[in-house]
PDB file of C-alpha atoms and ligand atoms in Angstrom:
ATOM      1  CA  MET A   1       3.400 -46.911  -5.126  1.00 71.00           C
ATOM      2  CA  ASN A   2       1.662 -44.328  -7.807  1.00 85.00           C
ATOM      3  CA  PRO A   3       4.818 -41.816  -8.330  1.00 93.00           C
ATOM      4  CA  ILE A   4       3.589 -37.679  -8.244  1.00 97.00           C
ATOM      5  CA  ARG A   5       4.930 -36.295 -10.830  1.00 98.00           C
ATOM      6  CA  HIS A   6       2.629 -33.163 -10.663  1.00 98.00           C
ATOM      7  CA  MET A   7       0.225 -31.654  -7.885  1.00 98.00           C
ATOM      8  CA  ALA A   8      -2.411 -29.214  -8.498  1.00 99.00           C
ATOM      9  CA  ILE A   9      -4.355 -27.543  -5.852  1.00 99.00           C
ATOM     10  CA  ILE A  10      -7.256 -25.503  -5.611  1.00 98.00           C
ATOM     11  CA  MET A  11      -6.551 -23.784  -2.177  1.00 98.00           C
ATOM     12  CA  ASP A  12     -10.003 -22.538  -1.441  1.00 98.00           C
ATOM     13  CA  GLY A  13     -11.221 -21.831   2.330  1.00 98.00           C
ATOM     14  CA  ASN A  14      -9.147 -18.408   2.695  1.00 98.00           C
ATOM     15  CA  GLY A  15     -12.167 -16.351   2.894  1.00 98.00           C
ATOM     16  CA  ARG A  16     -13.915 -18.251   5.573  1.00 98.00           C
ATOM     17  CA  TRP A  17     -11.349 -18.785   7.325  1.00 98.00           C
ATOM     18  CA  GLY A  18     -10.434 -15.354   7.787  1.00 98.00           C
ATOM     19  CA  LEU A  19     -13.939 -14.128   8.584  1.00 97.00           C
ATOM     20  CA  LYS A  20     -14.357 -16.691  11.323  1.00 97.00           C
ATOM     21  CA  HIS A  21     -11.179 -16.089  13.281  1.00 96.00           C
ATOM     22  CA  LYS A  22     -10.829 -12.086  12.661  1.00 93.00           C
ATOM     23  CA  ASN A  23     -13.841 -10.867  10.864  1.00 93.00           C
ATOM     24  CA  SER A  24     -11.359  -9.924   7.051  1.00 94.00           C
ATOM     25  CA  ARG A  25     -11.689 -12.297   4.585  1.00 97.00           C
ATOM     26  CA  ASN A  26      -7.715 -10.631   3.831  1.00 96.00           C
ATOM     27  CA  LEU A  27      -6.282 -12.068   7.526  1.00 97.00           C
ATOM     28  CA  GLY A  28      -7.203 -14.998   5.349  1.00 98.00           C
ATOM     29  CA  HIS A  29      -5.811 -14.872   2.037  1.00 98.00           C
ATOM     30  CA  ARG A  30      -2.412 -13.728   4.293  1.00 97.00           C
ATOM     31  CA  GLU A  31      -2.491 -17.009   6.436  1.00 98.00           C
ATOM     32  CA  GLY A  32      -3.074 -18.845   3.311  1.00 98.00           C
ATOM     33  CA  LEU A  33       0.290 -18.115   2.209  1.00 98.00           C
ATOM     34  CA  LYS A  34       1.564 -20.188   5.267  1.00 98.00           C
ATOM     35  CA  THR A  35       0.161 -23.384   3.528  1.00 98.00           C
ATOM     36  CA  VAL A  36       1.524 -22.482   0.280  1.00 98.00           C
ATOM     37  CA  GLU A  37       4.983 -22.428   2.049  1.00 98.00           C
ATOM     38  CA  MET A  38       4.219 -25.815   3.575  1.00 98.00           C
ATOM     39  CA  VAL A  39       3.364 -27.272   0.355  1.00 98.00           C
ATOM     40  CA  ILE A  40       6.500 -25.711  -1.712  1.00 98.00           C
ATOM     41  CA  LYS A  41       8.461 -27.344   1.742  1.00 98.00           C
ATOM     42  CA  TYR A  42       6.609 -30.805   0.911  1.00 98.00           C
ATOM     43  CA  CYS A  43       7.151 -30.876  -2.824  1.00 98.00           C
ATOM     44  CA  VAL A  44      11.101 -30.535  -2.389  1.00 98.00           C
ATOM     45  CA  LYS A  45      11.056 -33.107  -0.125  1.00 97.00           C
ATOM     46  CA  LYS A  46       9.156 -35.700  -1.558  1.00 97.00           C
ATOM     47  CA  LYS A  47      10.840 -34.913  -4.921  1.00 98.00           C
ATOM     48  CA  ILE A  48       7.347 -33.869  -6.759  1.00 98.00           C
ATOM     49  CA  LYS A  49       8.917 -31.862 -10.059  1.00 98.00           C
ATOM     50  CA  PHE A  50       5.248 -29.507 -10.318  1.00 98.00           C
ATOM     51  CA  LEU A  51       3.240 -28.084  -8.696  1.00 99.00           C
ATOM     52  CA  THR A  52       0.117 -25.956  -9.879  1.00 99.00           C
ATOM     53  CA  LEU A  53      -1.475 -23.408  -7.280  1.00 99.00           C
ATOM     54  CA  TYR A  54      -4.921 -21.607  -8.551  1.00 98.00           C
ATOM     55  CA  ALA A  55      -4.407 -18.358  -6.985  1.00 98.00           C
ATOM     56  CA  PHE A  56      -6.435 -16.087  -8.942  1.00 98.00           C
ATOM     57  CA  SER A  57      -9.232 -17.279 -11.473  1.00 98.00           C
ATOM     58  CA  THR A  58     -10.649 -14.845 -14.696  1.00 97.00           C
ATOM     59  CA  GLU A  59     -13.793 -15.475 -12.305  1.00 97.00           C
ATOM     60  CA  ASN A  60     -11.846 -13.858  -9.487  1.00 98.00           C
ATOM     61  CA  TRP A  61     -12.013 -10.075 -11.473  1.00 98.00           C
ATOM     62  CA  LYS A  62     -15.625 -10.420  -9.974  1.00 98.00           C
ATOM     63  CA  ARG A  63     -14.496 -10.335  -6.119  1.00 97.00           C
ATOM     64  CA  PRO A  64     -14.570  -6.740  -4.678  1.00 97.00           C
ATOM     65  CA  LEU A  65     -11.428  -4.176  -5.687  1.00 98.00           C
ATOM     66  CA  LYS A  66      -9.799  -3.951  -2.225  1.00 97.00           C
ATOM     67  CA  GLU A  67      -9.658  -7.838  -2.154  1.00 97.00           C
ATOM     68  CA  ARG A  68      -8.466  -8.341  -5.279  1.00 98.00           C
ATOM     69  CA  SER A  69      -5.427  -5.065  -4.331  1.00 98.00           C
ATOM     70  CA  TYR A  70      -5.139  -6.977  -1.542  1.00 98.00           C
ATOM     71  CA  LEU A  71      -4.337 -10.845  -3.224  1.00 98.00           C
ATOM     72  CA  PHE A  72      -1.611  -9.052  -6.058  1.00 98.00           C
ATOM     73  CA  ARG A  73       0.006  -7.160  -3.240  1.00 98.00           C
ATOM     74  CA  LEU A  74       0.397 -10.097  -1.071  1.00 98.00           C
ATOM     75  CA  LEU A  75       1.579 -11.817  -4.114  1.00 98.00           C
ATOM     76  CA  GLU A  76       4.136  -9.397  -4.786  1.00 98.00           C
ATOM     77  CA  ILE A  77       5.278  -8.719  -1.335  1.00 98.00           C
ATOM     78  CA  TYR A  78       5.853 -12.431  -1.189  1.00 98.00           C
ATOM     79  CA  LEU A  79       7.758 -12.712  -4.634  1.00 98.00           C
ATOM     80  CA  THR A  80       9.746  -9.687  -3.790  1.00 98.00           C
ATOM     81  CA  GLU A  81      10.951 -10.789  -0.649  1.00 98.00           C
ATOM     82  CA  LYS A  82      11.354 -14.399  -1.507  1.00 98.00           C
ATOM     83  CA  LEU A  83      12.160 -15.076  -5.488  1.00 98.00           C
ATOM     84  CA  GLU A  84      16.128 -14.645  -4.193  1.00 98.00           C
ATOM     85  CA  LYS A  85      14.917 -17.995  -1.932  1.00 98.00           C
ATOM     86  CA  LEU A  86      13.344 -19.973  -4.547  1.00 98.00           C
ATOM     87  CA  ASN A  87      16.153 -19.337  -7.585  1.00 98.00           C
ATOM     88  CA  ASN A  88      18.962 -20.512  -4.646  1.00 98.00           C
ATOM     89  CA  GLU A  89      16.412 -23.339  -3.977  1.00 98.00           C
ATOM     90  CA  LYS A  90      16.019 -24.210  -7.979  1.00 98.00           C
ATOM     91  CA  ILE A  91      12.787 -23.613  -7.742  1.00 98.00           C
ATOM     92  CA  LYS A  92      11.395 -22.623 -11.152  1.00 98.00           C
ATOM     93  CA  ILE A  93       8.480 -20.290 -11.263  1.00 98.00           C
ATOM     94  CA  LYS A  94       5.736 -19.888 -14.564  1.00 98.00           C
ATOM     95  CA  ILE A  95       2.871 -18.080 -14.943  1.00 98.00           C
ATOM     96  CA  LEU A  96      -0.260 -20.044 -16.076  1.00 98.00           C
ATOM     97  CA  GLY A  97      -2.893 -17.101 -17.515  1.00 98.00           C
ATOM     98  CA  GLU A  98      -2.485 -13.605 -18.898  1.00 96.00           C
ATOM     99  CA  LYS A  99      -0.513 -11.430 -17.451  1.00 97.00           C
ATOM    100  CA  LYS A 100      -3.466  -8.428 -17.353  1.00 97.00           C
ATOM    101  CA  PHE A 101      -2.254  -6.840 -13.436  1.00 98.00           C
ATOM    102  CA  TYR A 102      -0.701  -3.594 -12.962  1.00 97.00           C
ATOM    103  CA  ASN A 103       2.815  -2.866 -14.664  1.00 98.00           C
ATOM    104  CA  LYS A 104       4.883  -3.496 -11.833  1.00 98.00           C
ATOM    105  CA  LEU A 105       3.342  -6.764 -10.826  1.00 98.00           C
ATOM    106  CA  ASN A 106       3.072  -7.777 -14.743  1.00 98.00           C
ATOM    107  CA  ASN A 107       7.359  -7.018 -14.701  1.00 98.00           C
ATOM    108  CA  LEU A 108       7.958  -8.544 -11.618  1.00 98.00           C
ATOM    109  CA  LEU A 109       6.078 -11.944 -12.498  1.00 98.00           C
ATOM    110  CA  ASP A 110       8.152 -11.694 -15.877  1.00 98.00           C
ATOM    111  CA  PHE A 111      10.965 -11.618 -13.737  1.00 98.00           C
ATOM    112  CA  ALA A 112      10.372 -14.252 -11.681  1.00 98.00           C
ATOM    113  CA  GLU A 113       9.819 -16.535 -14.722  1.00 98.00           C
ATOM    114  CA  LYS A 114      12.916 -15.436 -16.465  1.00 98.00           C
ATOM    115  CA  LYS A 115      15.179 -15.329 -13.354  1.00 98.00           C
ATOM    116  CA  THR A 116      14.116 -18.534 -12.582  1.00 98.00           C
ATOM    117  CA  ILE A 117      13.863 -20.843 -16.041  1.00 98.00           C
ATOM    118  CA  ARG A 118      16.803 -22.899 -15.691  1.00 98.00           C
ATOM    119  CA  ASN A 119      15.799 -24.223 -12.486  1.00 98.00           C
ATOM    120  CA  THR A 120      14.902 -27.614 -12.303  1.00 98.00           C
ATOM    121  CA  LYS A 121      14.200 -28.776  -8.822  1.00 98.00           C
ATOM    122  CA  LEU A 122      10.600 -28.350  -8.177  1.00 98.00           C
ATOM    123  CA  GLN A 123       8.295 -26.100 -11.097  1.00 98.00           C
ATOM    124  CA  ILE A 124       5.544 -23.895  -9.533  1.00 98.00           C
ATOM    125  CA  ASN A 125       2.855 -23.123 -11.792  1.00 98.00           C
ATOM    126  CA  LEU A 126       1.166 -20.180 -10.364  1.00 98.00           C
ATOM    127  CA  ALA A 127      -2.660 -19.990 -11.957  1.00 98.00           C
ATOM    128  CA  LEU A 128      -3.105 -16.087 -12.057  1.00 98.00           C
ATOM    129  CA  ASN A 129      -5.548 -14.782 -14.049  1.00 98.00           C
ATOM    130  CA  TYR A 130      -6.436 -18.577 -15.281  1.00 98.00           C
ATOM    131  CA  GLY A 131      -9.497 -20.279 -17.087  1.00 98.00           C
ATOM    132  CA  SER A 132      -9.477 -23.429 -18.372  1.00 98.00           C
ATOM    133  CA  LYS A 133     -12.101 -22.825 -20.773  1.00 98.00           C
ATOM    134  CA  LYS A 134      -9.994 -19.594 -21.782  1.00 98.00           C
ATOM    135  CA  GLU A 135      -6.604 -21.397 -21.590  1.00 98.00           C
ATOM    136  CA  ILE A 136      -8.509 -23.763 -24.718  1.00 97.00           C
ATOM    137  CA  VAL A 137      -9.694 -21.014 -26.777  1.00 96.00           C
ATOM    138  CA  TYR A 138      -6.058 -19.933 -26.643  1.00 96.00           C
ATOM    139  CA  ALA A 139      -4.998 -22.472 -27.542  1.00 96.00           C
ATOM    140  CA  PHE A 140      -7.488 -23.480 -30.550  1.00 93.00           C
ATOM    141  CA  ASN A 141      -6.929 -20.007 -31.919  1.00 93.00           C
ATOM    142  CA  LYS A 142      -3.311 -20.764 -31.892  1.00 92.00           C
ATOM    143  CA  LEU A 143      -4.083 -23.831 -33.836  1.00 92.00           C
ATOM    144  CA  ASN A 144      -6.825 -21.631 -36.283  1.00 78.00           C
ATOM    145  CA  LYS A 145      -5.206 -22.346 -39.686  1.00 75.00           C
ATOM    146  CA  ARG A 146      -4.555 -26.091 -39.762  1.00 72.00           C
ATOM    147  CA  SER A 147      -7.410 -28.426 -40.834  1.00 77.00           C
ATOM    148  CA  LYS A 148      -7.057 -31.393 -38.676  1.00 90.00           C
ATOM    149  CA  ILE A 149      -6.175 -30.399 -35.030  1.00 91.00           C
ATOM    150  CA  SER A 150      -4.812 -33.523 -32.777  1.00 93.00           C
ATOM    151  CA  GLU A 151      -4.749 -33.879 -29.181  1.00 95.00           C
ATOM    152  CA  ASN A 152      -1.088 -33.306 -29.152  1.00 95.00           C
ATOM    153  CA  ASP A 153      -1.743 -30.506 -30.833  1.00 95.00           C
ATOM    154  CA  ILE A 154      -3.987 -29.056 -28.094  1.00 96.00           C
ATOM    155  CA  ASN A 155      -1.423 -30.200 -25.310  1.00 97.00           C
ATOM    156  CA  LYS A 156       1.338 -28.238 -27.016  1.00 96.00           C
ATOM    157  CA  ASN A 157      -0.657 -25.426 -26.948  1.00 97.00           C
ATOM    158  CA  LEU A 158      -2.622 -24.655 -23.673  1.00 98.00           C
ATOM    159  CA  TYR A 159      -0.770 -22.320 -20.873  1.00 98.00           C
ATOM    160  CA  THR A 160       0.626 -25.981 -19.802  1.00 98.00           C
ATOM    161  CA  LYS A 161       2.837 -27.205 -22.635  1.00 97.00           C
ATOM    162  CA  ASN A 162       5.697 -29.266 -21.912  1.00 96.00           C
ATOM    163  CA  ILE A 163       3.969 -29.787 -18.458  1.00 98.00           C
ATOM    164  CA  PRO A 164       2.677 -33.063 -17.264  1.00 98.00           C
ATOM    165  CA  ASP A 165      -0.699 -33.837 -16.444  1.00 98.00           C
ATOM    166  CA  PRO A 166      -1.606 -33.617 -13.124  1.00 98.00           C
ATOM    167  CA  GLU A 167      -1.528 -37.010 -11.156  1.00 98.00           C
ATOM    168  CA  ILE A 168      -3.327 -35.678  -8.318  1.00 98.00           C
ATOM    169  CA  LEU A 169      -5.175 -32.619  -7.773  1.00 98.00           C
ATOM    170  CA  ILE A 170      -6.612 -31.596  -4.317  1.00 98.00           C
ATOM    171  CA  ARG A 171      -9.620 -28.657  -3.652  1.00 98.00           C
ATOM    172  CA  THR A 172     -10.017 -27.848   0.514  1.00 98.00           C
ATOM    173  CA  GLY A 173     -12.306 -26.175   1.452  1.00 98.00           C
ATOM    174  CA  ASN A 174     -15.525 -28.512   1.642  1.00 98.00           C
ATOM    175  CA  THR A 175     -16.381 -27.477  -2.041  1.00 98.00           C
ATOM    176  CA  GLN A 176     -16.963 -29.947  -4.725  1.00 98.00           C
ATOM    177  CA  ARG A 177     -16.114 -28.722  -7.977  1.00 98.00           C
ATOM    178  CA  LEU A 178     -13.505 -27.743 -10.658  1.00 98.00           C
ATOM    179  CA  SER A 179     -13.752 -24.054 -11.088  1.00 98.00           C
ATOM    180  CA  ASN A 180     -12.512 -23.784 -14.702  1.00 98.00           C
ATOM    181  CA  PHE A 181      -9.477 -24.903 -13.215  1.00 98.00           C
ATOM    182  CA  LEU A 182      -7.059 -27.728 -15.782  1.00 98.00           C
ATOM    183  CA  LEU A 183     -10.439 -29.028 -17.093  1.00 98.00           C
ATOM    184  CA  TRP A 184      -8.310 -30.719 -20.133  1.00 98.00           C
ATOM    185  CA  GLN A 185      -5.227 -31.684 -17.931  1.00 98.00           C
ATOM    186  CA  ALA A 186      -7.270 -33.456 -15.490  1.00 98.00           C
ATOM    187  CA  ALA A 187      -9.029 -35.943 -17.883  1.00 97.00           C
ATOM    188  CA  TYR A 188      -7.436 -38.920 -15.855  1.00 96.00           C
ATOM    189  CA  THR A 189      -6.275 -37.000 -12.260  1.00 98.00           C
ATOM    190  CA  GLU A 190      -7.131 -38.470  -9.163  1.00 98.00           C
ATOM    191  CA  ILE A 191      -9.192 -35.835  -7.185  1.00 98.00           C
ATOM    192  CA  PHE A 192      -9.361 -35.008  -3.267  1.00 98.00           C
ATOM    193  CA  PHE A 193     -11.818 -32.726  -1.827  1.00 98.00           C
ATOM    194  CA  GLU A 194     -10.451 -31.763   1.931  1.00 98.00           C
ATOM    195  CA  LYS A 195     -12.989 -30.643   4.244  1.00 98.00           C
ATOM    196  CA  LYS A 196     -10.573 -28.394   5.783  1.00 98.00           C
ATOM    197  CA  LEU A 197      -9.993 -24.428   4.730  1.00 98.00           C
ATOM    198  CA  TRP A 198      -6.741 -23.722   3.121  1.00 98.00           C
ATOM    199  CA  PRO A 199      -5.314 -22.094   5.987  1.00 98.00           C
ATOM    200  CA  ASP A 200      -6.531 -25.297   8.191  1.00 98.00           C
ATOM    201  CA  PHE A 201      -4.288 -28.064   6.063  1.00 98.00           C
ATOM    202  CA  LYS A 202      -1.366 -29.071   7.549  1.00 98.00           C
ATOM    203  CA  ASP A 203       1.697 -31.410   6.237  1.00 97.00           C
ATOM    204  CA  LYS A 204      -0.632 -34.418   8.167  1.00 98.00           C
ATOM    205  CA  ASP A 205      -3.072 -34.027   5.749  1.00 98.00           C
ATOM    206  CA  LEU A 206      -0.894 -33.566   2.656  1.00 98.00           C
ATOM    207  CA  ASN A 207       0.501 -36.722   3.720  1.00 97.00           C
ATOM    208  CA  LYS A 208      -2.661 -38.351   4.338  1.00 98.00           C
ATOM    209  CA  ILE A 209      -4.154 -37.572   0.831  1.00 98.00           C
ATOM    210  CA  VAL A 210      -0.888 -38.504  -0.880  1.00 98.00           C
ATOM    211  CA  LYS A 211      -1.261 -42.393   1.061  1.00 97.00           C
ATOM    212  CA  LYS A 212      -4.546 -42.480  -0.011  1.00 97.00           C
ATOM    213  CA  PHE A 213      -3.260 -41.313  -4.182  1.00 97.00           C
ATOM    214  CA  SER A 214      -0.965 -44.177  -3.275  1.00 95.00           C
ATOM    215  CA  ASN A 215      -2.782 -47.431  -3.051  1.00 93.00           C
ATOM    216  CA  ILE A 216      -5.059 -46.264  -5.520  1.00 93.00           C
ATOM    217  CA  LYS A 217      -4.917 -48.618  -8.699  1.00 87.00           C
ATOM    218  CA  ARG A 218      -4.985 -46.379 -11.703  1.00 87.00           C
ATOM    219  CA  ASN A 219      -6.067 -48.312 -14.619  1.00 85.00           C
ATOM    220  CA  PHE A 220      -6.609 -45.969 -17.095  1.00 85.00           C
ATOM    221  CA  GLY A 221      -9.656 -47.550 -18.797  1.00 85.00           C
ATOM    222  CA  LYS A 222      -7.969 -50.578 -18.671  1.00 86.00           C
ATOM    223  CA  ILE A 223      -9.394 -53.471 -16.251  1.00 80.00           C
TER     224      ILE A 223
HETATM  225  C1  FPP B 301      -9.710 -19.157  -2.239  1.00 71.06           C
HETATM  226  O1  FPP B 301     -10.115 -19.037  -1.290  1.00 71.06           O
HETATM  227  C2  FPP B 301      -8.486 -18.694  -2.609  1.00 71.06           C
HETATM  228  C3  FPP B 301      -8.117 -17.583  -3.674  1.00 71.06           C
HETATM  229  C4  FPP B 301      -8.948 -17.142  -4.732  1.00 71.06           C
HETATM  230  C5  FPP B 301      -6.745 -16.919  -3.661  1.00 71.06           C
HETATM  231  C6  FPP B 301      -5.671 -18.114  -2.862  1.00 71.06           C
HETATM  232  C7  FPP B 301      -4.457 -17.325  -2.704  1.00 71.06           C
HETATM  233  C8  FPP B 301      -3.408 -17.420  -1.666  1.00 71.06           C
HETATM  234  C9  FPP B 301      -3.318 -18.804  -0.706  1.00 71.06           C
HETATM  235  C10 FPP B 301      -2.372 -16.706  -1.345  1.00 71.06           C
HETATM  236  C11 FPP B 301      -1.365 -16.406  -2.952  1.00 71.06           C
HETATM  237  C12 FPP B 301      -0.128 -16.145  -2.728  1.00 71.06           C
HETATM  238  C13 FPP B 301       0.265 -17.118  -3.987  1.00 71.06           C
HETATM  239  C14 FPP B 301       1.897 -17.007  -3.179  1.00 71.06           C
HETATM  240  C15 FPP B 301       0.609 -18.246  -4.420  1.00 71.06           C
HETATM  241  P1  FPP B 301     -11.840 -17.905  -1.486  1.00 71.06           P
HETATM  242  O2  FPP B 301     -11.453 -16.659  -1.150  1.00 71.06           O
HETATM  243  O3  FPP B 301     -12.531 -18.265  -2.453  1.00 71.06           O
HETATM  244  O4  FPP B 301     -12.279 -18.822   0.143  1.00 71.06           O
HETATM  245  P2  FPP B 301     -13.871 -19.118   0.773  1.00 71.06           P
HETATM  246  O5  FPP B 301     -14.181 -20.043  -0.328  1.00 71.06           O
HETATM  247  O6  FPP B 301     -13.582 -18.846   1.804  1.00 71.06           O
HETATM  248  O7  FPP B 301     -14.612 -17.429   0.099  1.00 71.06           O
END
């Protein structure tokens, strides 16, 4: 049985789900939040220590203002309402990406990180304004005075420093690409592409993937 310390997810398909059901992409984002809650519960139950959720990419700034504002507001409401509960459950919140939203949200994200910093049950990494290439450039800029750079130097200067690489990466929404997510960290990750749209993704689907993962022989280049 392969242990899972870190599960990473590209939560794709909200927009299509919302359009299909009520002709509103934003409705899909709201519904997607229910799947986020399911996955958090699942990770706690299965003692998975790190969960990384791709919630807003550096490329997502190209979306219309109406959709961006809705997503930010959804996150703001979610954290305002749920932070106390997450903290009581010993869940740590960490933001991967530069906090360059509006002041109220930036401050709330800082507050959530500080409030939960000592929690050890589950660490939720919210990838927000996240781009893997940007993250790698950020790491190199921090290292630019060194003459020789090791893999470990890079690991220690990414947003994900002190976070183990994901064993498993799931992308819902029937699209097979990484979309600038954890390009360095996913070098040996098992990747699962799921046809279902994120709001339709249920715990039985997650269980199926975890079961498949546990049967994979992970050789890391050995035979
Ligand atoms: C991708 O689907 C999804 C997003 C860009 C946003 C994901 C956000 C949530 C699930 C809610 C976030 C809240 C928290 C607290 C993490 P898409 O819009 O690209 O879907 P499409 O491919 O069908 O257009």
